[in-house]
Short mmCIF file of C-alpha atoms and ligand atoms in Angstrom, two decimals:
data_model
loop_
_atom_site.label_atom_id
_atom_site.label_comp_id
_atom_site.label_asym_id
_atom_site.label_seq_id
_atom_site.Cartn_x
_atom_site.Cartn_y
_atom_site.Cartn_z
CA UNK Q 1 -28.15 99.13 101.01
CA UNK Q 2 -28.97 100.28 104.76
CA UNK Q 3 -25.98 98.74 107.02
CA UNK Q 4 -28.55 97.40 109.50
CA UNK Q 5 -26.15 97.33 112.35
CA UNK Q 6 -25.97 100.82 112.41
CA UNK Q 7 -29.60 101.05 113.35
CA UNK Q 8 -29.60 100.25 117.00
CA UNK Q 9 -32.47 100.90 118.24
CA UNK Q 10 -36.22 101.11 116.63
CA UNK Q 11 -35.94 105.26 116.28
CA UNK Q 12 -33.21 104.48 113.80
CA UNK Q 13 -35.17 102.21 111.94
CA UNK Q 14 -37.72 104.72 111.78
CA UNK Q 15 -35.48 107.16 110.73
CA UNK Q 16 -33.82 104.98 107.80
CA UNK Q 17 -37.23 104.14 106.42
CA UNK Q 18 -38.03 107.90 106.79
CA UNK Q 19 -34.93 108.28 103.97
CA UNK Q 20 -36.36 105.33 102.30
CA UNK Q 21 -40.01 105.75 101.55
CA UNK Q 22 -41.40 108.20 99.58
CA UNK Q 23 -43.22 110.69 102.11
CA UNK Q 24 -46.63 109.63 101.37
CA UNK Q 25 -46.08 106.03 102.10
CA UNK Q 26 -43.91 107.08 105.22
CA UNK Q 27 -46.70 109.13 106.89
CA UNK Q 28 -49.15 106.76 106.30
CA UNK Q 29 -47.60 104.35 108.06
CA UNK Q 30 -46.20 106.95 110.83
CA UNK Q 31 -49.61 108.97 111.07
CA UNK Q 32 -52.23 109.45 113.47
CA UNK Q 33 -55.88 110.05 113.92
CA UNK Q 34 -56.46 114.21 114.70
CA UNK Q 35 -54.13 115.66 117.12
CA UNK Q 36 -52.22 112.68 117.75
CA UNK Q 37 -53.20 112.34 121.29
CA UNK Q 38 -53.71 108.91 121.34
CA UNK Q 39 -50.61 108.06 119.53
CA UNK Q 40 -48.78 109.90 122.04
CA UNK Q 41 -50.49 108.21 125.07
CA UNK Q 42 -49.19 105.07 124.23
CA UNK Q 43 -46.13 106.17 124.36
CA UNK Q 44 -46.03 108.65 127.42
CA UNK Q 45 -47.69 105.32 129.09
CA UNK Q 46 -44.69 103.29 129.64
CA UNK Q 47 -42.79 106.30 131.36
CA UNK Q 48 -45.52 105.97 134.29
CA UNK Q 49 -43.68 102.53 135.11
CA UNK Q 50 -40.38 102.38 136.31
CA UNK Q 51 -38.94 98.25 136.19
CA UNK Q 52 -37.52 96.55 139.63
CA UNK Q 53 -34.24 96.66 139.03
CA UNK Q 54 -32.77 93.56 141.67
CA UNK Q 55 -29.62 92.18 142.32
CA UNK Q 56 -28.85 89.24 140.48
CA UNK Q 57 -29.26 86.14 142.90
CA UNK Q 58 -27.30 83.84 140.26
CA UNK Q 59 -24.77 84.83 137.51
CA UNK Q 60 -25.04 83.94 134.14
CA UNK Q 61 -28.32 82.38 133.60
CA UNK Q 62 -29.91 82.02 130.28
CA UNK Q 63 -32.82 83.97 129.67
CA UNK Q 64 -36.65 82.14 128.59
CA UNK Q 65 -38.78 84.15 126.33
CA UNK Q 66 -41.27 81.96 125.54
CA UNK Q 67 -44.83 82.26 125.98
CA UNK Q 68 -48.32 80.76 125.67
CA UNK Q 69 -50.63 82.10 123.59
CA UNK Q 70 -53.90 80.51 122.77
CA UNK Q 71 -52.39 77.57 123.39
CA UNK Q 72 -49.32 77.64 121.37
CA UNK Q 73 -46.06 78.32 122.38
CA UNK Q 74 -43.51 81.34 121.22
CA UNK Q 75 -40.18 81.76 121.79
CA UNK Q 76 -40.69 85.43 122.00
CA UNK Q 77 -43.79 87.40 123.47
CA UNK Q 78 -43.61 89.78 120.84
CA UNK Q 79 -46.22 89.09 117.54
CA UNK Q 80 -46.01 91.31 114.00
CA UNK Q 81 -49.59 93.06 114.37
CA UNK Q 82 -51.94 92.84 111.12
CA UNK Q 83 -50.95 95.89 108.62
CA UNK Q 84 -52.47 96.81 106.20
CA UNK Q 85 -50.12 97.87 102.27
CA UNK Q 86 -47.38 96.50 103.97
CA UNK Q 87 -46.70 94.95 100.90
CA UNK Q 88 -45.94 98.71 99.09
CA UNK Q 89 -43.02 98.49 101.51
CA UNK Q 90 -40.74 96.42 99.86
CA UNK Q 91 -41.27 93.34 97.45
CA UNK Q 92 -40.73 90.84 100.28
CA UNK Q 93 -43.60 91.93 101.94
CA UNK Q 94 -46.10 90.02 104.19
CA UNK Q 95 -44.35 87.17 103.39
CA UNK Q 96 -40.76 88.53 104.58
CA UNK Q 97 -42.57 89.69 107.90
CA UNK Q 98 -44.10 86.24 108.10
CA UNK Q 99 -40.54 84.18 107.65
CA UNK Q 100 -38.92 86.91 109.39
CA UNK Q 101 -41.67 86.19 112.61
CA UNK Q 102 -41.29 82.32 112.05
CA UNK Q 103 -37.27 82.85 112.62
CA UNK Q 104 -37.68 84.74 115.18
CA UNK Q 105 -39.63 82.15 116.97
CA UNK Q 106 -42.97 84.19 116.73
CA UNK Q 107 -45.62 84.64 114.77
CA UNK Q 108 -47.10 87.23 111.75
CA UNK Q 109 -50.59 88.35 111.69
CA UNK Q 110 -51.70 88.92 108.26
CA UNK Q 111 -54.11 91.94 107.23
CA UNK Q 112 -56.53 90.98 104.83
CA UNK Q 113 -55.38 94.34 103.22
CA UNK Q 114 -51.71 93.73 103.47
CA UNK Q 115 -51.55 93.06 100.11
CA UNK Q 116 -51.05 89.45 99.77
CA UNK Q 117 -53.57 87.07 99.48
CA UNK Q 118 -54.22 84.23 102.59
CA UNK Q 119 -53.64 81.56 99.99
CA UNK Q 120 -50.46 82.88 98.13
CA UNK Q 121 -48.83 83.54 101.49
CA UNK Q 122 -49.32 80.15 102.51
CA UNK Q 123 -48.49 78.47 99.55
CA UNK Q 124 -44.57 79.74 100.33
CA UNK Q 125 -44.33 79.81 103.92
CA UNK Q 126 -43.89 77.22 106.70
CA UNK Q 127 -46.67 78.41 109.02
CA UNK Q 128 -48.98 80.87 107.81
CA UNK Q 129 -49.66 82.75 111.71
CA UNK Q 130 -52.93 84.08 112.04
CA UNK Q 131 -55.65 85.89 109.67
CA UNK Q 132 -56.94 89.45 110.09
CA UNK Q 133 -60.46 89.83 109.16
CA UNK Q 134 -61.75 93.63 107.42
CA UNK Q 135 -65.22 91.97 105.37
CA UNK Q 136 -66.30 96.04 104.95
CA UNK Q 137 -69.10 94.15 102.25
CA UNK Q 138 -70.63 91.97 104.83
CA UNK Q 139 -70.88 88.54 105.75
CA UNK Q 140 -70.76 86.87 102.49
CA UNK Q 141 -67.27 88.57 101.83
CA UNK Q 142 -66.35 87.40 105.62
CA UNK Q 143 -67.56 84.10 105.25
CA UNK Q 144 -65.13 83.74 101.53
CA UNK Q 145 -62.39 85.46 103.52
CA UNK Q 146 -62.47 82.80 106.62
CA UNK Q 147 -63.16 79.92 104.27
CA UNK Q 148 -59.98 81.65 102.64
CA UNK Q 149 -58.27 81.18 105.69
CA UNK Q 150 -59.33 78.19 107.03
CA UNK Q 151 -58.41 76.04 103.91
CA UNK Q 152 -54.70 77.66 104.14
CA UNK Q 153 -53.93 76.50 107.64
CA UNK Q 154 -54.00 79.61 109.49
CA UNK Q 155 -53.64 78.83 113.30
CA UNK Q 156 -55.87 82.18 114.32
CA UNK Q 157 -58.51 84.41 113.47
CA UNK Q 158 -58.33 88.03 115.02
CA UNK Q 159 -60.91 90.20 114.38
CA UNK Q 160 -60.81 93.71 114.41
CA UNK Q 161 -63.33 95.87 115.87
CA UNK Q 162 -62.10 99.72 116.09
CA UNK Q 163 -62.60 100.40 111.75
CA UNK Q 164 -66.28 100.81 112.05
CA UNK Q 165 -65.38 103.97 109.94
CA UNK Q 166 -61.75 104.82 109.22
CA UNK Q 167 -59.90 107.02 111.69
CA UNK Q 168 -59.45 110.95 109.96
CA UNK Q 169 -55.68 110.53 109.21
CA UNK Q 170 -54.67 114.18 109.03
CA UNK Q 171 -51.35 113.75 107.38
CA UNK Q 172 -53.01 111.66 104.54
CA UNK Q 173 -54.98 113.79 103.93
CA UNK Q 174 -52.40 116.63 103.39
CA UNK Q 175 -50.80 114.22 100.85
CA UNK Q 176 -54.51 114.32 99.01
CA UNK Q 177 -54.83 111.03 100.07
CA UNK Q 178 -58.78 110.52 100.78
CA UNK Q 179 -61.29 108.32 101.19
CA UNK Q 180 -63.08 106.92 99.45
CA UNK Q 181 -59.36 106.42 97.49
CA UNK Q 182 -60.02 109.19 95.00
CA UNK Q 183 -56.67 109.80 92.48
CA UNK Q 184 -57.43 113.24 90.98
CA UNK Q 185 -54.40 113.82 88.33
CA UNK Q 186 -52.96 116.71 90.35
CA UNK Q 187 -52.64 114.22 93.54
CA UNK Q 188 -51.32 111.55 90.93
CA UNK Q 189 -48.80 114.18 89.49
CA UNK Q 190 -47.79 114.78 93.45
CA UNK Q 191 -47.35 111.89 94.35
CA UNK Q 192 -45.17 110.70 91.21
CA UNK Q 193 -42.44 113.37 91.76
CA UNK Q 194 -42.60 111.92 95.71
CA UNK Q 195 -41.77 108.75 94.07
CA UNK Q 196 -39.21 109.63 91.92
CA UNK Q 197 -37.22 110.98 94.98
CA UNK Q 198 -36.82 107.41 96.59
CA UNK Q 199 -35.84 105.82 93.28
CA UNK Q 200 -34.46 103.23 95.32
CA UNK Q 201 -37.92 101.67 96.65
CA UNK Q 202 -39.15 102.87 92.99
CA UNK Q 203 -36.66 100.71 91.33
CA UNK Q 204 -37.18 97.74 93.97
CA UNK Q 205 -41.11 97.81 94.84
CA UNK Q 206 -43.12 99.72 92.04
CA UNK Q 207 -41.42 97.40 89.23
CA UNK Q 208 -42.18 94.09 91.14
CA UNK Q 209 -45.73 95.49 91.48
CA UNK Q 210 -45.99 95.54 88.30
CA UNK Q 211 -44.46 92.71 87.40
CA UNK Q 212 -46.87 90.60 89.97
CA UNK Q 213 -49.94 92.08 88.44
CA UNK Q 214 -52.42 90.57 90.79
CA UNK Q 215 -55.30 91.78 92.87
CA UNK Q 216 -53.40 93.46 96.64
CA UNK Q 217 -56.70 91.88 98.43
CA UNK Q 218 -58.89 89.36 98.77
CA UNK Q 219 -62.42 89.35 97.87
CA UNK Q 220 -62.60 93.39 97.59
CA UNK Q 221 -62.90 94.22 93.52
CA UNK Q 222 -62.51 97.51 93.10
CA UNK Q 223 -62.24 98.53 96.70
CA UNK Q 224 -59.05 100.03 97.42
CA UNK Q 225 -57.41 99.08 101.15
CA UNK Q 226 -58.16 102.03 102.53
CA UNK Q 227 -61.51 101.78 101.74
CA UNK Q 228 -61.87 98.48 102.56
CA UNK Q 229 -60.42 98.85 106.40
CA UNK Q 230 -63.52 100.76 107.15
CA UNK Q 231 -65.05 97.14 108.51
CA UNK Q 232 -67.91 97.51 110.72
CA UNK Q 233 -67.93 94.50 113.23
CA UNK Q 234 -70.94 94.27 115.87
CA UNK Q 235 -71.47 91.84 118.83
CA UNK Q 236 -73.86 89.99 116.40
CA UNK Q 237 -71.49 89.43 113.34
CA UNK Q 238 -68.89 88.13 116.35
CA UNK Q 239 -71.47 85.53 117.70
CA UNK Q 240 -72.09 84.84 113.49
CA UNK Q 241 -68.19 84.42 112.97
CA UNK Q 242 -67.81 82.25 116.15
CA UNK Q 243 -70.36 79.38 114.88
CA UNK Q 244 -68.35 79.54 111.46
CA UNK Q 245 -64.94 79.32 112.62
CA UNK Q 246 -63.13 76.47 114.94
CA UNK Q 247 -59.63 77.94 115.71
CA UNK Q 248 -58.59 80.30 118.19
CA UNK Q 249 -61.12 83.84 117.88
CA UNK Q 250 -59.15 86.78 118.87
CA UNK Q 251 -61.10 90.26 119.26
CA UNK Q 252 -58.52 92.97 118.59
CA UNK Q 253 -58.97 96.44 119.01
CA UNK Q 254 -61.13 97.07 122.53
CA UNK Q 255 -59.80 99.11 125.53
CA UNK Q 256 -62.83 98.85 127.60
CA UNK Q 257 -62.68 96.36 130.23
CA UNK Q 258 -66.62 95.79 129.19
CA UNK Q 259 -66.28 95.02 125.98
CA UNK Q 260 -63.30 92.19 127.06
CA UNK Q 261 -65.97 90.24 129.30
CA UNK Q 262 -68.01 90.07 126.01
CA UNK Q 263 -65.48 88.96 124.04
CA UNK Q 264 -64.61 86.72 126.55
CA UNK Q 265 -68.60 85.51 126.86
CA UNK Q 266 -68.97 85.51 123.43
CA UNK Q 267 -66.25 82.64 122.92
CA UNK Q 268 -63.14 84.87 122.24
CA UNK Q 269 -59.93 82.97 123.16
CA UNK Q 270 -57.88 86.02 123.51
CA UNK Q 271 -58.62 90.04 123.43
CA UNK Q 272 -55.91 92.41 122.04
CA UNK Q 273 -55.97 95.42 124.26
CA UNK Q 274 -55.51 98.18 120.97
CA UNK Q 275 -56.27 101.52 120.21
CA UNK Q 276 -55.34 100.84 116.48
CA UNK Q 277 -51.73 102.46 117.14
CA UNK Q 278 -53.80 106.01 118.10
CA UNK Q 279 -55.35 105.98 114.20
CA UNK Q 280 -58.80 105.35 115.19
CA UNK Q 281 -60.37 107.33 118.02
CA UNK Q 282 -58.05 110.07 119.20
CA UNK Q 283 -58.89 110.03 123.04
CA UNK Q 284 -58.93 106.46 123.39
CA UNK Q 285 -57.01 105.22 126.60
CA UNK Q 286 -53.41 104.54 126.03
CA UNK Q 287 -52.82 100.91 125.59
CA UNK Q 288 -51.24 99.69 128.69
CA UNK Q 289 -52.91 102.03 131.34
CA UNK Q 290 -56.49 99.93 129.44
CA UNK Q 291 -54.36 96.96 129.83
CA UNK Q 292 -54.57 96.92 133.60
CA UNK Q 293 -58.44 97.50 133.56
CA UNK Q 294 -58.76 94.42 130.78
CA UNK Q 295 -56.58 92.19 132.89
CA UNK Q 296 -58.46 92.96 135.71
CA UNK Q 297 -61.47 91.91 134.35
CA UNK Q 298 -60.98 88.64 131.83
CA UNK Q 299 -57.17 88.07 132.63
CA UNK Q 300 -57.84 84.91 134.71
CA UNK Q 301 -60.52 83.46 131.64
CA UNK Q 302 -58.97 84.51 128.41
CA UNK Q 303 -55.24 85.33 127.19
CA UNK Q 304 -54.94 89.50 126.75
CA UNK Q 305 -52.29 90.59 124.40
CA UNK Q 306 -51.39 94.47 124.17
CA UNK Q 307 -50.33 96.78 121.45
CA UNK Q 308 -49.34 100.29 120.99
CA UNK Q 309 -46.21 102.23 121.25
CA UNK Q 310 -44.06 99.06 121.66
CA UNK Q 311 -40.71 100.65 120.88
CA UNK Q 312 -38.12 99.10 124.11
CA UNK Q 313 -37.28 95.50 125.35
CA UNK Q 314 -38.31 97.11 128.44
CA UNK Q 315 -42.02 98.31 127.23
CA UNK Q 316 -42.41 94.56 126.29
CA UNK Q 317 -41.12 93.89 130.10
CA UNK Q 318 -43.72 96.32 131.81
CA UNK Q 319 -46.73 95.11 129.26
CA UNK Q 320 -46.35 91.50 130.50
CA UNK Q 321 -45.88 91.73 134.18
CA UNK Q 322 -48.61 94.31 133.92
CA UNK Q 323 -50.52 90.86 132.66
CA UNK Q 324 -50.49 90.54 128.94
CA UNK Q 325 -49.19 87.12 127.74
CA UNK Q 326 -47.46 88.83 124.86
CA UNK Q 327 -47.46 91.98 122.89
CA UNK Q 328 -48.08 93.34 119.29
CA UNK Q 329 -45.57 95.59 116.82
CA UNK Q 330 -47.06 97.66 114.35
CA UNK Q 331 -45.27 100.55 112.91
CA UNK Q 332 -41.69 99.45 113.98
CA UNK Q 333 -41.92 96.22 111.93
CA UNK Q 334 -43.39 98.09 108.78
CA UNK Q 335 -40.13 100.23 108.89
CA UNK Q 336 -37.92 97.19 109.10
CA UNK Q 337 -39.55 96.10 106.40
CA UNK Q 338 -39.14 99.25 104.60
CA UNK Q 339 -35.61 99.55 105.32
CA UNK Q 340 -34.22 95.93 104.56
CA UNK Q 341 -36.70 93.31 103.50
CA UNK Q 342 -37.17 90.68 105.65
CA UNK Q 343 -33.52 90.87 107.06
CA UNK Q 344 -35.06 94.31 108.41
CA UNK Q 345 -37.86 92.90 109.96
CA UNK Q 346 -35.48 90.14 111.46
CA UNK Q 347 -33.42 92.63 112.99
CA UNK Q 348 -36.28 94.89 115.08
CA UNK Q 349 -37.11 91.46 116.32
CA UNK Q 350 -33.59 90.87 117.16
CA UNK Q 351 -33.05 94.52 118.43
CA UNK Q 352 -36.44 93.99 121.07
CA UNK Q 353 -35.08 90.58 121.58
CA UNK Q 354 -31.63 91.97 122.38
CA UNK Q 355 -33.32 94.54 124.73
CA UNK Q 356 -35.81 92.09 126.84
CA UNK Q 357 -32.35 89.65 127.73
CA UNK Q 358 -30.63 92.76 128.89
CA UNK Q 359 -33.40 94.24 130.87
CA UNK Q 360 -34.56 90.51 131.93
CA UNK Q 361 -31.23 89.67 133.81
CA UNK Q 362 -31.35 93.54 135.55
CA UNK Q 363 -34.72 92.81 136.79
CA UNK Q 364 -32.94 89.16 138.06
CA UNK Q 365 -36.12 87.34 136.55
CA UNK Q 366 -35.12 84.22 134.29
CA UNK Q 367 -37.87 83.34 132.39
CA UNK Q 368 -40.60 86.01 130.80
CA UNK Q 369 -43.48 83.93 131.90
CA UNK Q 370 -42.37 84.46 136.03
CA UNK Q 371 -43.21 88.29 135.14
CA UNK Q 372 -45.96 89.81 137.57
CA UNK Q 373 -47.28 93.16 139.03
CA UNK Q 374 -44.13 93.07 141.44
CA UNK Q 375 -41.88 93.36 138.74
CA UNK Q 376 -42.95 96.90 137.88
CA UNK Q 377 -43.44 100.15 140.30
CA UNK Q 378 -45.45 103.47 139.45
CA UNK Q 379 -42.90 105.93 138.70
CA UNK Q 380 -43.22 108.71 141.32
CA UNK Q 381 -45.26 111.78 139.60
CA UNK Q 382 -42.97 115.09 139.14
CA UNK Q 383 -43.86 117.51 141.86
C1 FNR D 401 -52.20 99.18 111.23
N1 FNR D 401 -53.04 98.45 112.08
C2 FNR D 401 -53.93 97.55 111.53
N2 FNR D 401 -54.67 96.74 112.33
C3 FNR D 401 -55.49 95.81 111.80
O1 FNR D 401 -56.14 95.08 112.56
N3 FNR D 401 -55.57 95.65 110.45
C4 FNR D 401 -54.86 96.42 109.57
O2 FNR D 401 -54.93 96.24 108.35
C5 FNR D 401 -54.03 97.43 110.12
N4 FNR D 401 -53.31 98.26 109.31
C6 FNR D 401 -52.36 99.08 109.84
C7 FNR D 401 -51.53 99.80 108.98
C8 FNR D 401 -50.53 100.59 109.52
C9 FNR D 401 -49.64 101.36 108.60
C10 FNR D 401 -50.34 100.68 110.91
C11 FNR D 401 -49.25 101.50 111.52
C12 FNR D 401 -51.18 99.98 111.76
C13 FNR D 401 -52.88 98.53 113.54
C14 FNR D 401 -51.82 97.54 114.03
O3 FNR D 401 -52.27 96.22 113.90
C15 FNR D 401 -51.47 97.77 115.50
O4 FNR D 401 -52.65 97.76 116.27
C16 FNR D 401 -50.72 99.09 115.76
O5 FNR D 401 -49.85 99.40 114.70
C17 FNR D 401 -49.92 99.00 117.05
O6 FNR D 401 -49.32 100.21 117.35
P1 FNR D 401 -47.79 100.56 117.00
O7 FNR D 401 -46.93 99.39 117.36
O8 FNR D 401 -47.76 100.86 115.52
O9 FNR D 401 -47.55 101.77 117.83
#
């Protein structure tokens, strides 16, 4: 068992899940699109903001997380993003991250990939968070999948729109892992001595795997999740999607301010600024520098919420006074996951939460929602 305290920060956790998961499953989940550019943007993004650091006015006061989000409230800004196989990372899976969210004060957003079904994830939790649409056969699978979702209570629909074909994941593929999912027996025979050196997550995920014996997705016989993330969405099928559903419609996955005003015409109640975690199109804008631009144009109309290379309390701090209303974690709550169950995802929560208070009473702001452009400076550019 991982001591969990040890792991202080979210590098740790990547690094404990990096012992943990056999090397196929850890670079799918730590991959990129290409070069990696894109992945790397996000990241390099957040050093191009330095935080205003001010005196503290009053001692001692305690710190308010919470934020509106299509009109419900969190007590943390920070949502677990839609992943797809996150239940190969440990048998508590989706529904671990979602009780983990729900304890945390926040919410889960569950990939209709993930590996557990809308309706057996809400038969078990208290609030099933919101749904991830990927309907790769078309609108009679979406229209099964949002019924789906619908009938189970789930408070949110988010749509993504950057899988029109699947990113090229370079470090699957050097695993032989292609699409369409194609097991030759030498990739199966590679892949089985992989697994045998983490007999650990053998001995905990591959046996309740077999022991659940169910379909890992909804609505997608004999479609593996790879192949069915590859989910073309246009402007039409969003208009189509908007008659048919009544809760909250979140478009996920733009970075161009244009394509935010028509979300934002089209009846969206929130955008998520996202460049998939840099898997999709390497050369897409980092996240937060196409935050700015997306704020600028629908951030007085519709809610904008941010992912990408969320790793710091502080990256949370720049994304909302730079004008999102919360942020998205994608890769470090898959590792928690990976590393302790939901107790793991519980504690990158905690860590970010731990982070935010700290950097929160530096900045001598109170409450997360009083967060604005004055908060954050450019950092000055090396000479
Ligand atoms: C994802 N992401 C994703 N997004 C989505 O809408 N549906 C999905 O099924 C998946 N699957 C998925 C699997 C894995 C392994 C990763 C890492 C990511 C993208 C995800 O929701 C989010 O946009 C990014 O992960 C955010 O970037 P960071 O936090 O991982 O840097």
């Amino acid at each position: 068992m991982t001591d969990l305290k040890r792991l202080y920060n979210t590098d740790r956790v990547r690094a404990a899940a990096k012992r943990t998961l056999p090397a196929v499953l850890f670079d799918y989940v730590d991959g990129d699109a290409e070069d990696g550019r894109t992945r790397r943007a996000n990241r390099d993004a957040f050093g191009r903001w330095n935080l205003r650091q001010q005196v503290p006015t009053s001692a001692g006061v305690n710190a308010d997380l919470s934020v509106e989000v299509v009109g419900r409230t969190l007590d943390l800004p920070i949502i677990v993003a839609p992943c797809g196989m996150a239940a190969l990372m440990h048998p508590d899976g989706p529904i671990g991250a979602n009780r983990a969210a729900h304890a945390k004060g926040t919410l889960a957003v569950l990939s209709t990939v993930a590996g557990t079904k809308p309706g057996d994830l809400a038969a078990v939790v208290d609030d099933p968070g919101w749904f991830q649409l990927y309907a790769p056969k078309g609108r009679e699978q979406a229209e099964e999948l949002i019924g789906e979702a619908a009938d189970h209570r789930f408070g949110g629909l988010v749509i993504t729109t950057d899988t029109a074909v699947l990113g090229r994941r370079e470090r699957d593929m050097a695993h032989g892992v292609i699409m369409p999912m194609n097991l030759t027996a030498p990739v199966a025979a590679k892949l089985a001595v992989e697994f045998l050196s983490k007999p650990g997550w053998v001995a905990r995920t591959v046996s309740h795997q077999l022991r659940q014996r169910r379909a890992t997705q909804s609505g997608a016989k004999g479609m593996s999740p790879f192949d069915m993330a590859a989910s073309p969405v246009t402007w039409d099928d969003i208009a189509w999607i908007r008659e048919l559903w009544d809760g909250p419609l979140l478009i996920k996955g733009l970075v161009d301010p244009e394509d935010a005003r028509r979300a934002r015409d089209a009846g969206a109640e929130a955008v998520v600024v996202s460049n998939h975690g840099g898997r999709q199109l390497d050369g897409a804008p980092a996240s937060l520098d196409a935050l700015v631009d997306v704020v600028d144009a629908v951030g007085g109309d519709i809610d904008v919420i941010v992912d990408g290379g969320i790793r710091r309390g502080t990256d949370v701090l720049k994304a909302l006074s730079l004008g999102a209303c919360a942020v998205q974690i994608g890769r470090p709550w898959l590792f928690g996951l990976a590393v302790g169950g939901q107790a793991g995802v519980e504690h990158v929560l905690s860590l970010f939460k731990r982070e935010l208070i700290n950097a929160l009473t530096l900045l001598d702001v109170t409450a997360v929602r009083d967060l604005d452009r004055s908060n954050v400076l450019p950092a000055p550019t090396p000479a």
